[in-house]
Short mmCIF file of C-alpha atoms in Angstrom, two decimals:
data_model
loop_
_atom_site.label_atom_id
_atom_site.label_comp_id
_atom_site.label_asym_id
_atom_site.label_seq_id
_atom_site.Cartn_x
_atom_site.Cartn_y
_atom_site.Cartn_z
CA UNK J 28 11.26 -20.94 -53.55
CA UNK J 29 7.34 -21.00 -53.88
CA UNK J 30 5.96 -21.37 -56.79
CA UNK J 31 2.76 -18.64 -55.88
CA UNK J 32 5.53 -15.72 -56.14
CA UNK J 33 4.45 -13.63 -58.98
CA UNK J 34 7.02 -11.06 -60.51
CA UNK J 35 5.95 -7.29 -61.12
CA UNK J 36 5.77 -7.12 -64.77
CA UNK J 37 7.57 -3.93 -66.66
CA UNK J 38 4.25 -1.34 -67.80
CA UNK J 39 5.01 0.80 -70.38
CA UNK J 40 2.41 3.73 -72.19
CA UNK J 41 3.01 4.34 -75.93
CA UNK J 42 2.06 5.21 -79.23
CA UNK J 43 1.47 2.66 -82.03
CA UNK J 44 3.88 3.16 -85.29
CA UNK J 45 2.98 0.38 -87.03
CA UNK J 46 0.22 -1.95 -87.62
CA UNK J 47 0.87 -3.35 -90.80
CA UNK J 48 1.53 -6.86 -89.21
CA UNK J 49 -0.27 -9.31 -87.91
CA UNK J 50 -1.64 -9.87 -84.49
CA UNK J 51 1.59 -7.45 -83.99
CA UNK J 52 1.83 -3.62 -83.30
CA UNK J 53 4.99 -1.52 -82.73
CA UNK J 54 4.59 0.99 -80.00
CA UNK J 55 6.84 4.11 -79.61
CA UNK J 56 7.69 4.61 -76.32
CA UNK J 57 9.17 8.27 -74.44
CA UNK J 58 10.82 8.70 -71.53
CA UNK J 59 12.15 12.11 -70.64
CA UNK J 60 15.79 11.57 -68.55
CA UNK J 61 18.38 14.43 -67.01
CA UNK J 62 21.43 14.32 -68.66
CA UNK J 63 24.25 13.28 -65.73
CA UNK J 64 26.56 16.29 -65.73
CA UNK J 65 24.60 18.99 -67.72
CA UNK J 66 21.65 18.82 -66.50
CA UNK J 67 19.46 18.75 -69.76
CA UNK J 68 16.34 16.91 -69.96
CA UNK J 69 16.25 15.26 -73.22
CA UNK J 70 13.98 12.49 -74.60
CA UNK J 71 14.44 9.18 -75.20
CA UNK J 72 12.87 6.81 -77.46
CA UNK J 73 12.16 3.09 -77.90
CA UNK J 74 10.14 1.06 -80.18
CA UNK J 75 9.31 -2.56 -78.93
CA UNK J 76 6.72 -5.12 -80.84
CA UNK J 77 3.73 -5.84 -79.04
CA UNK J 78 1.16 -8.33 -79.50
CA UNK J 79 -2.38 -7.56 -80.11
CA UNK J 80 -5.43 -9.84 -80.09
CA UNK J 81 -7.79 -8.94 -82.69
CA UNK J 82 -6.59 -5.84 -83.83
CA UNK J 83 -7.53 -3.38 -81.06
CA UNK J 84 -4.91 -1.03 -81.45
CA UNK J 85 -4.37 0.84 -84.75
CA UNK J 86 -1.89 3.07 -85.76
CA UNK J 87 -1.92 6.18 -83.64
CA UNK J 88 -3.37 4.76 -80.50
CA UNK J 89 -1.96 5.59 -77.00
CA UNK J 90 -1.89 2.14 -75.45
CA UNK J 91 -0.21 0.14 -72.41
CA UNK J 92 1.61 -2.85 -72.98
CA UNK J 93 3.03 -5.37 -70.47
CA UNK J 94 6.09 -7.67 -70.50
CA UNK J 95 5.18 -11.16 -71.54
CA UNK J 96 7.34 -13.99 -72.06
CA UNK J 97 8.88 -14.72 -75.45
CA UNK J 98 5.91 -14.87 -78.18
CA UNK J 99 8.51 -14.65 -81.49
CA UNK J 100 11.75 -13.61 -81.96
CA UNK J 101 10.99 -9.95 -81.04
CA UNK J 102 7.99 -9.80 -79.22
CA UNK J 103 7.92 -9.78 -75.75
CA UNK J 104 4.98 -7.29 -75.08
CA UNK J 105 1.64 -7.27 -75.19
CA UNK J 106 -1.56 -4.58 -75.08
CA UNK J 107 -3.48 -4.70 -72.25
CA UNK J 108 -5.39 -1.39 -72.95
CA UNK J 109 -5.97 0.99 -75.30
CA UNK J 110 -5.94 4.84 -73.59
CA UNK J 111 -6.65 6.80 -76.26
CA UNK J 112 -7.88 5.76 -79.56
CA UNK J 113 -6.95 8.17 -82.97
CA UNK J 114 -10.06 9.52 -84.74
CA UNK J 115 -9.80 8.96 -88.70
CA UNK J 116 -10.71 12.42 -90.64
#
C-alpha cells in the first residue's frame, strides 16, 4: 500500500457543553434520522470530547471538530473552527 494515501477524516458540527477542562471541550452533536418502520424523524444526540488549543471555543459555541487519533483516553476529536461564537449578556 502507499504510504501518500490519506483517509477522509469523520467532520462533525456541534455545540460546546462543557469547557470546564483543560485544553478539552465537549461538543453536543444532532443528527436528525427516520425511524425504519414508522417513519418519524426523531433526533439523535452525541457528546464526544474534543481538543482545543488555547481555548477558542467556549461554552455555547457552534464549532467543527475532526477525527484525530487517540489524544487521551476519550478524546479523539479536535476543533478546527469555530462557526458561531455565543455573545455573553
Amino acid at each position: 500500500m502507499n504510504d501518500q494515501v490519506k483517509k477522509n477524516k469523520r467532520v462533525e458540527v456541534g455545540r460546546v457543553v462543557s469547557d470546564k477542562m483543560t485544553n478539552t471541550v465537549t461538543v453536543l452533536v444532532e443528527r436528525r434520522v427516520k425511524h425504519p418502520l414508522y417513519g418519524k424523524v426523531m433526533t439523535r444526540t452525541a457528546k464526544y470530547h474534543a481538543h482545543v488549543e488555547s481555548g477558542i471555543a467556549k461554552e455555547g459555541d457552534l464549532v467543527e471538530i475532526e477525527e484525530t487519533r487517540p489524544i487521551s483516553k476519550t478524546k479523539t476529536w479536535r476543533v478546527t473552527k469555530v462557526l458561531e461564537s455565543v455573545v455573553a449578556v
